[in-house]
C-alpha cells in the first residue's frame, strides 16, 4: 500500500499563480540535481547554462482548444456547462458535464443560439458523458467563437490574452489543458537553445482527464488513470532512437512529454498514434528520459507522484517546502523546476 497522503504538502493560497508573468522566461527555475541532492535557485532563462550539444529537448506541441462551453437544455432551458475532453471521432466527444444529474440520455444542449448542439449518447463512470456534436461549418472555428479557454479551477482571475495559456510552439489542436512546463519558453529562448547545439524534438499528447483528475483513493495504487491520446511521428521516433544510440541526454519538457515517451518506449521508439493511461509513481523504472523540466504540482496529484518517482519522494517534498519558503509561484502559471 502506498498512501496518497504521503504526497501532501502545505501550500499558502497566495502562492498559487493567478496570472502569467509579462515575460514567459522570467519565471524562477529551481534546479534539482538527483545525484548530488542539491537545490539551486535560478531564472528560467538560465536553463541555457544547463544544456549542451549532447542534449535533446522533447516538447509537447499539443494546442489547447476553447473546450469549456456554456449552453442550455432544449427541453427545460437549464444551464449546462460542458468541458470537451477527447475527440472520439465521428463528432463524438468525451466530456465532463455540470451539473451531470441534469443530463440524461438523449438530452440536447444548445450553444450560441443553436449554432452548436450536443446530444448525450452515453453516461459513464467518473462523471463523464459522451456527446454527439451537431453543427454546420468547421468545429474549430465554432469553438473559437463560442468556447472559453479551460483554465483550471484554482485560477480565479480572467485571462486577458488567451494565447498565454498556450505554448509558443502549440500546433495540434486537442487539449483540454495546457502542457504548462512549456509555457516558460519564448521563441527567442528556443532559438538560443538550438544555437547551443541542442536538438528539439516534438511529440503530441492531448491533455485530458488523465493528467488533472485528483487521486481520491487512500492507496494511490488503486487510482485508475484516464486514457489520453498521443502521437510520435516517424521522424521524431528516428531522431530519439539516434539520440539514445549516441548516449545523448533526453530531457522531457513537462509530465505530458514524460508520459508520452515512457508510454512509447519499448527497446526503442516507434512511430505511433495511441492512447496511454500510464500512471507513474515511486517504484517505476524510467526507460526513456534522463532529465525533465516541470512546474510545481498540486498536493496529492498524479503529477507530484510522477516527479517523486523520478527524483525521490523526500527530495521532491524537501524541494517543495523550500519553494514555499522562498515564495515560488505554483501550478499552471507558476515557476518551473529542472530535475537532472
mmCIF file of C-alpha atoms in Angstrom:
data_model
loop_
_atom_site.group_PDB
_atom_site.id
_atom_site.type_symbol
_atom_site.label_atom_id
_atom_site.label_comp_id
_atom_site.label_asym_id
_atom_site.label_seq_id
_atom_site.Cartn_x
_atom_site.Cartn_y
_atom_site.Cartn_z
ATOM 1 C CA UNK A 1 0.000 0.000 0.000
ATOM 2 C CA UNK A 2 1.300 3.453 -0.963
ATOM 3 C CA UNK A 3 -0.509 6.261 0.828
ATOM 4 C CA UNK A 4 -1.789 9.165 -1.236
ATOM 5 C CA UNK A 5 -1.399 11.318 1.888
ATOM 6 C CA UNK A 6 2.384 10.815 1.655
ATOM 7 C CA UNK A 7 2.326 13.246 -1.304
ATOM 8 C CA UNK A 8 0.636 16.094 0.534
ATOM 9 C CA UNK A 9 2.275 19.408 1.462
ATOM 10 C CA UNK A 10 1.150 22.734 2.887
ATOM 11 C CA UNK A 11 0.701 25.480 0.320
ATOM 12 C CA UNK A 12 -0.440 29.016 1.183
ATOM 13 C CA UNK A 13 -3.194 30.103 -1.211
ATOM 14 C CA UNK A 14 -1.338 33.302 -2.082
ATOM 15 C CA UNK A 15 1.426 31.273 -3.786
ATOM 16 C CA UNK A 16 -0.965 29.902 -6.417
ATOM 17 C CA UNK A 17 -0.164 31.991 -9.506
ATOM 18 C CA UNK A 18 -3.312 33.650 -10.860
ATOM 19 C CA UNK A 19 -1.800 35.328 -13.923
ATOM 20 C CA UNK A 20 1.177 34.645 -16.193
ATOM 21 C CA UNK A 21 4.261 36.850 -15.968
ATOM 22 C CA UNK A 22 4.665 39.521 -18.661
ATOM 23 C CA UNK A 23 7.803 37.740 -19.885
ATOM 24 C CA UNK A 24 7.375 33.954 -20.119
ATOM 25 C CA UNK A 25 11.025 33.106 -19.488
ATOM 26 C CA UNK A 26 11.331 35.430 -16.469
ATOM 27 C CA UNK A 27 9.843 32.728 -14.226
ATOM 28 C CA UNK A 28 12.025 31.328 -11.496
ATOM 29 C CA UNK A 29 13.746 27.995 -12.025
ATOM 30 C CA UNK A 30 14.592 25.572 -9.249
ATOM 31 C CA UNK A 31 17.365 23.205 -10.345
ATOM 32 C CA UNK A 32 17.491 19.798 -8.647
ATOM 33 C CA UNK A 33 20.479 17.501 -9.045
ATOM 34 C CA UNK A 34 19.334 13.969 -8.232
ATOM 35 C CA UNK A 35 22.824 12.590 -7.717
ATOM 36 C CA UNK A 36 24.229 15.350 -5.520
ATOM 37 C CA UNK A 37 20.858 16.125 -3.897
ATOM 38 C CA UNK A 38 21.475 19.845 -4.408
ATOM 39 C CA UNK A 39 18.957 22.647 -4.971
ATOM 40 C CA UNK A 40 19.767 25.849 -6.872
ATOM 41 C CA UNK A 41 17.589 28.924 -7.401
ATOM 42 C CA UNK A 42 17.766 30.427 -10.882
ATOM 43 C CA UNK A 43 15.730 32.263 -13.540
ATOM 44 C CA UNK A 44 14.099 30.150 -16.274
ATOM 45 C CA UNK A 45 16.239 31.754 -18.978
ATOM 46 C CA UNK A 46 19.252 30.296 -17.100
ATOM 47 C CA UNK A 47 18.194 26.883 -18.439
ATOM 48 C CA UNK A 48 20.701 27.650 -21.215
ATOM 49 C CA UNK A 49 23.533 27.167 -18.718
ATOM 50 C CA UNK A 50 22.392 23.595 -18.042
ATOM 51 C CA UNK A 51 22.033 22.457 -21.670
ATOM 52 C CA UNK A 52 24.749 21.219 -24.046
ATOM 53 C CA UNK A 53 25.018 19.834 -27.564
ATOM 54 C CA UNK A 54 24.670 16.376 -26.002
ATOM 55 C CA UNK A 55 21.052 17.129 -25.070
ATOM 56 C CA UNK A 56 17.734 16.505 -26.788
ATOM 57 C CA UNK A 57 14.747 18.557 -25.616
ATOM 58 C CA UNK A 58 11.343 16.941 -26.162
ATOM 59 C CA UNK A 59 8.353 19.319 -26.360
ATOM 60 C CA UNK A 60 4.636 18.510 -26.438
ATOM 61 C CA UNK A 61 3.171 20.516 -29.336
ATOM 62 C CA UNK A 62 -0.481 19.994 -28.417
ATOM 63 C CA UNK A 63 -2.742 23.042 -28.698
ATOM 64 C CA UNK A 64 -5.430 23.886 -26.153
ATOM 65 C CA UNK A 65 -8.884 24.268 -27.657
ATOM 66 C CA UNK A 66 -11.554 26.604 -26.192
ATOM 67 C CA UNK A 67 -13.058 23.483 -24.618
ATOM 68 C CA UNK A 68 -15.382 24.999 -21.996
ATOM 69 C CA UNK A 69 -18.895 25.596 -23.319
ATOM 70 C CA UNK A 70 -21.977 27.051 -21.622
ATOM 71 C CA UNK A 71 -25.370 26.124 -23.048
ATOM 72 C CA UNK A 72 -28.992 25.370 -22.237
ATOM 73 C CA UNK A 73 -31.041 22.176 -22.305
ATOM 74 C CA UNK A 74 -33.540 22.438 -25.116
ATOM 75 C CA UNK A 75 -36.400 20.947 -23.051
ATOM 76 C CA UNK A 76 -36.035 22.858 -19.750
ATOM 77 C CA UNK A 77 -33.634 25.700 -20.618
ATOM 78 C CA UNK A 78 -31.459 24.647 -17.646
ATOM 79 C CA UNK A 79 -27.876 25.948 -17.811
ATOM 80 C CA UNK A 80 -25.295 23.228 -18.510
ATOM 81 C CA UNK A 81 -21.508 23.537 -18.665
ATOM 82 C CA UNK A 82 -19.530 21.116 -20.823
ATOM 83 C CA UNK A 83 -15.781 20.562 -20.890
ATOM 84 C CA UNK A 84 -14.642 18.808 -24.059
ATOM 85 C CA UNK A 85 -12.002 16.250 -23.088
ATOM 86 C CA UNK A 86 -11.347 13.942 -26.008
ATOM 87 C CA UNK A 87 -12.327 13.653 -29.664
ATOM 88 C CA UNK A 88 -13.513 10.068 -30.164
ATOM 89 C CA UNK A 89 -14.168 10.528 -33.892
ATOM 90 C CA UNK A 90 -17.345 10.981 -35.928
ATOM 91 C CA UNK A 91 -18.149 14.177 -33.948
ATOM 92 C CA UNK A 92 -18.458 12.208 -30.696
ATOM 93 C CA UNK A 93 -16.654 13.759 -27.711
ATOM 94 C CA UNK A 94 -15.897 12.561 -24.235
ATOM 95 C CA UNK A 95 -16.823 15.377 -21.840
ATOM 96 C CA UNK A 96 -17.423 16.436 -18.289
ATOM 97 C CA UNK A 97 -20.880 17.955 -17.877
ATOM 98 C CA UNK A 98 -22.038 20.092 -14.923
ATOM 99 C CA UNK A 99 -24.439 19.513 -13.292
ATOM 100 C CA UNK A 100 -24.317 15.930 -14.587
ATOM 101 C CA UNK A 101 -27.523 14.900 -12.797
ATOM 102 C CA UNK A 102 -29.473 17.189 -15.138
ATOM 103 C CA UNK A 103 -28.102 15.444 -18.225
ATOM 104 C CA UNK A 104 -29.986 12.336 -19.327
ATOM 105 C CA UNK A 105 -29.565 10.113 -22.352
ATOM 106 C CA UNK A 106 -30.793 11.944 -25.475
ATOM 107 C CA UNK A 107 -30.622 15.320 -23.704
ATOM 108 C CA UNK A 108 -29.846 18.007 -26.283
ATOM 109 C CA UNK A 109 -27.888 21.064 -25.206
ATOM 110 C CA UNK A 110 -27.809 24.159 -27.366
ATOM 111 C CA UNK A 111 -24.913 26.618 -27.523
ATOM 112 C CA UNK A 112 -24.814 30.025 -29.188
ATOM 113 C CA UNK A 113 -28.485 30.130 -30.255
ATOM 114 C CA UNK A 114 -28.217 26.660 -31.726
ATOM 115 C CA UNK A 115 -25.077 27.213 -33.761
ATOM 116 C CA UNK A 116 -23.707 24.163 -31.936
ATOM 117 C CA UNK A 117 -25.775 21.392 -30.347
ATOM 118 C CA UNK A 118 -24.710 18.389 -28.285
ATOM 119 C CA UNK A 119 -26.787 15.233 -27.841
ATOM 120 C CA UNK A 120 -25.959 12.944 -24.897
ATOM 121 C CA UNK A 121 -25.420 9.404 -26.203
ATOM 122 C CA UNK A 122 -23.788 7.805 -23.129
ATOM 123 C CA UNK A 123 -23.133 8.383 -19.427
ATOM 124 C CA UNK A 124 -20.084 6.743 -17.911
ATOM 125 C CA UNK A 125 -18.129 6.483 -14.646
ATOM 126 C CA UNK A 126 -16.168 9.402 -13.149
ATOM 127 C CA UNK A 127 -18.762 11.961 -14.237
ATOM 128 C CA UNK A 128 -18.090 11.502 -17.931
ATOM 129 C CA UNK A 129 -20.730 11.968 -20.648
ATOM 130 C CA UNK A 130 -20.391 11.292 -24.347
ATOM 131 C CA UNK A 131 -21.993 13.811 -26.665
ATOM 132 C CA UNK A 132 -22.578 13.812 -30.397
ATOM 133 C CA UNK A 133 -21.880 17.322 -31.653
ATOM 134 C CA UNK A 134 -24.237 18.741 -34.279
ATOM 135 C CA UNK A 135 -23.210 21.796 -36.299
ATOM 136 C CA UNK A 136 -22.672 23.261 -39.755
ATOM 137 C CA UNK A 137 -19.235 24.522 -40.689
ATOM 138 C CA UNK A 138 -15.827 23.975 -39.091
ATOM 139 C CA UNK A 139 -15.829 22.925 -35.442
ATOM 140 C CA UNK A 140 -12.555 24.681 -34.546
ATOM 141 C CA UNK A 141 -13.978 27.990 -35.808
ATOM 142 C CA UNK A 142 -17.244 27.438 -33.907
ATOM 143 C CA UNK A 143 -15.362 26.667 -30.679
ATOM 144 C CA UNK A 144 -13.219 29.778 -31.175
ATOM 145 C CA UNK A 145 -16.344 31.921 -31.118
ATOM 146 C CA UNK A 146 -18.429 30.039 -28.522
ATOM 147 C CA UNK A 147 -15.950 28.338 -26.198
ATOM 148 C CA UNK A 148 -13.709 29.551 -23.387
ATOM 149 C CA UNK A 149 -10.154 28.501 -22.585
ATOM 150 C CA UNK A 150 -10.437 25.804 -19.905
ATOM 151 C CA UNK A 151 -8.426 27.400 -17.117
ATOM 152 C CA UNK A 152 -8.026 25.206 -14.014
ATOM 153 C CA UNK A 153 -10.442 25.814 -11.110
ATOM 154 C CA UNK A 154 -7.695 27.244 -8.868
ATOM 155 C CA UNK A 155 -7.245 30.191 -11.256
ATOM 156 C CA UNK A 156 -9.864 32.781 -10.379
ATOM 157 C CA UNK A 157 -8.703 35.749 -12.453
ATOM 158 C CA UNK A 158 -9.786 36.263 -16.038
ATOM 159 C CA UNK A 159 -7.093 35.692 -18.657
ATOM 160 C CA UNK A 160 -6.742 38.820 -20.798
ATOM 161 C CA UNK A 161 -4.784 37.116 -23.588
ATOM 162 C CA UNK A 162 -5.890 33.532 -24.234
ATOM 163 C CA UNK A 163 -2.622 32.826 -26.070
ATOM 164 C CA UNK A 164 -0.859 32.973 -22.685
ATOM 165 C CA UNK A 165 -2.473 29.609 -21.847
ATOM 166 C CA UNK A 166 -0.799 28.228 -24.955
ATOM 167 C CA UNK A 167 2.836 27.339 -25.649
ATOM 168 C CA UNK A 168 4.531 29.378 -28.387
ATOM 169 C CA UNK A 169 5.033 26.122 -30.338
ATOM 170 C CA UNK A 170 1.459 24.799 -29.956
ATOM 171 C CA UNK A 171 0.427 23.188 -33.229
ATOM 172 C CA UNK A 172 -2.012 20.249 -32.939
ATOM 173 C CA UNK A 173 -5.446 21.202 -31.502
ATOM 174 C CA UNK A 174 -6.989 18.805 -28.993
ATOM 175 C CA UNK A 175 -6.053 19.585 -25.368
ATOM 176 C CA UNK A 176 -8.385 20.447 -22.510
ATOM 177 C CA UNK A 177 -5.436 21.889 -20.552
ATOM 178 C CA UNK A 178 -2.043 23.344 -21.390
ATOM 179 C CA UNK A 179 1.204 21.391 -21.013
ATOM 180 C CA UNK A 180 2.294 24.059 -18.573
ATOM 181 C CA UNK A 181 6.047 23.378 -18.344
ATOM 182 C CA UNK A 182 6.227 24.580 -21.932
ATOM 183 C CA UNK A 183 4.659 27.955 -21.122
ATOM 184 C CA UNK A 184 8.070 29.289 -19.996
ATOM 185 C CA UNK A 185 9.639 29.054 -23.447
ATOM 186 C CA UNK A 186 9.778 32.023 -25.825
ATOM 187 C CA UNK A 187 10.692 31.802 -29.499
ATOM 188 C CA UNK A 188 13.881 33.707 -28.685
ATOM 189 C CA UNK A 189 14.862 31.243 -25.954
ATOM 190 C CA UNK A 190 14.175 28.292 -28.252
ATOM 191 C CA UNK A 191 16.495 29.819 -30.876
ATOM 192 C CA UNK A 192 19.234 30.275 -28.274
ATOM 193 C CA UNK A 193 18.811 26.652 -27.193
ATOM 194 C CA UNK A 194 19.130 25.474 -30.806
ATOM 195 C CA UNK A 195 22.211 27.657 -31.257
ATOM 196 C CA UNK A 196 23.860 25.770 -28.394
ATOM 197 C CA UNK A 197 23.520 22.600 -30.475
ATOM 198 C CA UNK A 198 20.585 21.193 -28.526
ATOM 199 C CA UNK A 199 18.211 19.172 -30.717
ATOM 200 C CA UNK A 200 14.498 19.883 -30.257
ATOM 201 C CA UNK A 201 12.007 17.108 -30.970
ATOM 202 C CA UNK A 202 8.220 17.363 -30.888
ATOM 203 C CA UNK A 203 5.669 14.809 -29.726
ATOM 204 C CA UNK A 204 1.944 15.271 -29.099
ATOM 205 C CA UNK A 205 -0.181 14.339 -26.105
ATOM 206 C CA UNK A 206 -3.635 15.867 -25.848
ATOM 207 C CA UNK A 207 -4.058 16.699 -22.182
ATOM 208 C CA UNK A 208 -7.306 15.379 -20.748
ATOM 209 C CA UNK A 209 -8.717 13.876 -17.595
ATOM 210 C CA UNK A 210 -5.733 11.572 -17.033
ATOM 211 C CA UNK A 211 -3.428 14.468 -16.293
ATOM 212 C CA UNK A 212 -5.530 16.580 -13.960
ATOM 213 C CA UNK A 213 -8.062 14.281 -12.252
ATOM 214 C CA UNK A 214 -7.404 14.175 -8.483
ATOM 215 C CA UNK A 215 -6.469 10.954 -6.693
ATOM 216 C CA UNK A 216 -9.438 10.029 -4.476
ATOM 217 C CA UNK A 217 -8.083 6.668 -3.306
ATOM 218 C CA UNK A 218 -6.283 6.386 0.054
ATOM 219 C CA UNK A 219 -3.979 3.814 -1.567
ATOM 220 C CA UNK A 220 -2.683 5.510 -4.706
ATOM 221 C CA UNK A 221 -2.102 2.135 -6.413
ATOM 222 C CA UNK A 222 -5.910 1.817 -6.673
ATOM 223 C CA UNK A 223 -6.168 5.029 -8.716
ATOM 224 C CA UNK A 224 -7.222 4.454 -12.315
ATOM 225 C CA UNK A 225 -5.719 6.835 -14.848
ATOM 226 C CA UNK A 226 -7.944 8.024 -17.649
ATOM 227 C CA UNK A 227 -6.512 7.476 -21.131
ATOM 228 C CA UNK A 228 -5.118 10.314 -23.241
ATOM 229 C CA UNK A 229 -4.259 10.325 -26.941
ATOM 230 C CA UNK A 230 -0.645 10.718 -28.054
ATOM 231 C CA UNK A 231 1.370 10.666 -31.270
ATOM 232 C CA UNK A 232 5.024 10.270 -32.159
ATOM 233 C CA UNK A 233 5.937 10.865 -35.808
ATOM 234 C CA UNK A 234 8.296 8.639 -37.756
ATOM 235 C CA UNK A 235 10.836 11.487 -37.839
ATOM 236 C CA UNK A 236 10.675 12.061 -34.067
ATOM 237 C CA UNK A 237 10.984 8.330 -33.355
ATOM 238 C CA UNK A 238 14.050 8.065 -35.609
ATOM 239 C CA UNK A 239 15.735 11.096 -34.018
ATOM 240 C CA UNK A 240 15.005 9.830 -30.496
ATOM 241 C CA UNK A 241 16.428 6.403 -31.318
ATOM 242 C CA UNK A 242 19.563 8.009 -32.751
ATOM 243 C CA UNK A 243 19.910 10.136 -29.614
ATOM 244 C CA UNK A 244 19.623 7.029 -27.428
ATOM 245 C CA UNK A 245 22.170 5.185 -29.549
ATOM 246 C CA UNK A 246 24.624 8.090 -29.262
ATOM 247 C CA UNK A 247 24.190 8.340 -25.489
ATOM 248 C CA UNK A 248 22.556 11.766 -25.587
ATOM 249 C CA UNK A 249 20.535 13.060 -22.663
ATOM 250 C CA UNK A 250 16.795 13.074 -23.351
ATOM 251 C CA UNK A 251 15.070 15.898 -21.469
ATOM 252 C CA UNK A 252 11.276 15.813 -21.341
ATOM 253 C CA UNK A 253 9.577 19.197 -21.086
ATOM 254 C CA UNK A 254 6.617 18.512 -18.838
ATOM 255 C CA UNK A 255 4.918 15.484 -17.353
ATOM 256 C CA UNK A 256 2.925 15.022 -20.578
ATOM 257 C CA UNK A 257 6.099 14.642 -22.658
ATOM 258 C CA UNK A 258 7.432 12.298 -19.960
ATOM 259 C CA UNK A 259 4.315 10.121 -20.070
ATOM 260 C CA UNK A 260 4.368 10.098 -23.880
ATOM 261 C CA UNK A 261 7.991 8.980 -24.081
ATOM 262 C CA UNK A 262 7.689 6.394 -21.320
ATOM 263 C CA UNK A 263 4.488 5.004 -22.892
ATOM 264 C CA UNK A 264 6.056 4.721 -26.338
ATOM 265 C CA UNK A 265 9.436 3.249 -25.388
ATOM 266 C CA UNK A 266 9.877 -0.488 -25.895
ATOM 267 C CA UNK A 267 13.505 -1.257 -26.727
ATOM 268 C CA UNK A 268 13.330 1.852 -28.867
ATOM 269 C CA UNK A 269 10.784 4.361 -30.147
ATOM 270 C CA UNK A 270 8.368 3.695 -33.000
ATOM 271 C CA UNK A 271 6.040 5.917 -34.976
ATOM 272 C CA UNK A 272 2.706 5.624 -33.188
ATOM 273 C CA UNK A 273 -0.760 7.020 -32.582
ATOM 274 C CA UNK A 274 -2.219 5.518 -29.420
ATOM 275 C CA UNK A 275 -3.867 6.126 -26.061
ATOM 276 C CA UNK A 276 -1.987 5.968 -22.800
ATOM 277 C CA UNK A 277 -3.211 5.533 -19.247
ATOM 278 C CA UNK A 278 0.277 5.124 -17.795
ATOM 279 C CA UNK A 279 0.433 6.018 -14.098
ATOM 280 C CA UNK A 280 3.979 6.761 -12.939
ATOM 281 C CA UNK A 281 4.608 6.706 -9.189
ATOM 282 C CA UNK A 282 7.584 5.716 -6.978
ATOM 283 C CA UNK A 283 8.847 2.275 -7.840
ATOM 284 C CA UNK A 284 8.565 2.959 -11.571
ATOM 285 C CA UNK A 285 11.783 2.432 -13.547
ATOM 286 C CA UNK A 286 12.282 5.146 -16.172
ATOM 287 C CA UNK A 287 13.330 3.853 -19.588
ATOM 288 C CA UNK A 288 13.090 6.804 -21.955
ATOM 289 C CA UNK A 289 14.076 10.044 -20.223
ATOM 290 C CA UNK A 290 17.180 11.301 -18.416
ATOM 291 C CA UNK A 291 16.007 14.688 -17.124
ATOM 292 C CA UNK A 292 12.847 16.769 -17.067
ATOM 293 C CA UNK A 293 11.550 20.311 -16.859
ATOM 294 C CA UNK A 294 8.306 20.618 -14.941
ATOM 295 C CA UNK A 295 6.137 23.031 -12.952
ATOM 296 C CA UNK A 296 5.160 22.764 -9.289
ATOM 297 C CA UNK A 297 2.162 20.457 -8.950
ATOM 298 C CA UNK A 298 -0.905 20.113 -6.747
ATOM 299 C CA UNK A 299 -0.632 18.220 -3.458
ATOM 300 C CA UNK A 300 -1.584 14.523 -3.729
ATOM 301 C CA UNK A 301 -1.751 14.730 -7.548
ATOM 302 C CA UNK A 302 -0.537 12.098 -10.018
ATOM 303 C CA UNK A 303 1.961 14.710 -11.246
ATOM 304 C CA UNK A 304 3.762 15.155 -7.920
ATOM 305 C CA UNK A 305 3.838 11.347 -7.750
ATOM 306 C CA UNK A 306 5.477 11.235 -11.187
ATOM 307 C CA UNK A 307 8.255 13.667 -10.276
ATOM 308 C CA UNK A 308 8.699 11.821 -6.965
ATOM 309 C CA UNK A 309 9.223 8.615 -8.931
ATOM 310 C CA UNK A 310 11.918 10.417 -10.924
ATOM 311 C CA UNK A 311 13.766 12.232 -8.128
ATOM 312 C CA UNK A 312 12.659 10.535 -4.896
ATOM 313 C CA UNK A 313 9.728 11.488 -2.665
ATOM 314 C CA UNK A 314 11.751 13.004 0.178
ATOM 315 C CA UNK A 315 13.930 15.062 -2.168
ATOM 316 C CA UNK A 316 10.879 16.385 -4.023
ATOM 317 C CA UNK A 317 8.934 17.230 -0.859
ATOM 318 C CA UNK A 318 12.019 18.975 0.569
ATOM 319 C CA UNK A 319 12.273 20.971 -2.662
ATOM 320 C CA UNK A 320 8.571 21.875 -2.494
ATOM 321 C CA UNK A 321 8.920 23.038 1.108
ATOM 322 C CA UNK A 322 11.930 25.110 0.027
ATOM 323 C CA UNK A 323 9.835 26.573 -2.818
ATOM 324 C CA UNK A 324 7.117 27.555 -0.341
ATOM 325 C CA UNK A 325 9.703 29.149 1.961
ATOM 326 C CA UNK A 326 11.244 31.050 -0.981
ATOM 327 C CA UNK A 327 7.784 32.085 -2.193
ATOM 328 C CA UNK A 328 7.901 30.443 -5.619
ATOM 329 C CA UNK A 329 4.751 30.708 -7.717
ATOM 330 C CA UNK A 330 2.841 27.426 -8.027
ATOM 331 C CA UNK A 331 0.807 25.498 -10.618
ATOM 332 C CA UNK A 332 -0.103 26.364 -14.218
ATOM 333 C CA UNK A 333 1.130 29.991 -14.377
ATOM 334 C CA UNK A 334 3.798 29.386 -11.755
ATOM 335 C CA UNK A 335 7.536 28.770 -11.715
ATOM 336 C CA UNK A 336 9.497 25.787 -13.020
ATOM 337 C CA UNK A 337 11.813 23.045 -11.892
ATOM 338 C CA UNK A 338 14.648 21.354 -13.796
ATOM 339 C CA UNK A 339 15.410 17.878 -12.493
ATOM 340 C CA UNK A 340 18.651 16.439 -13.799
#
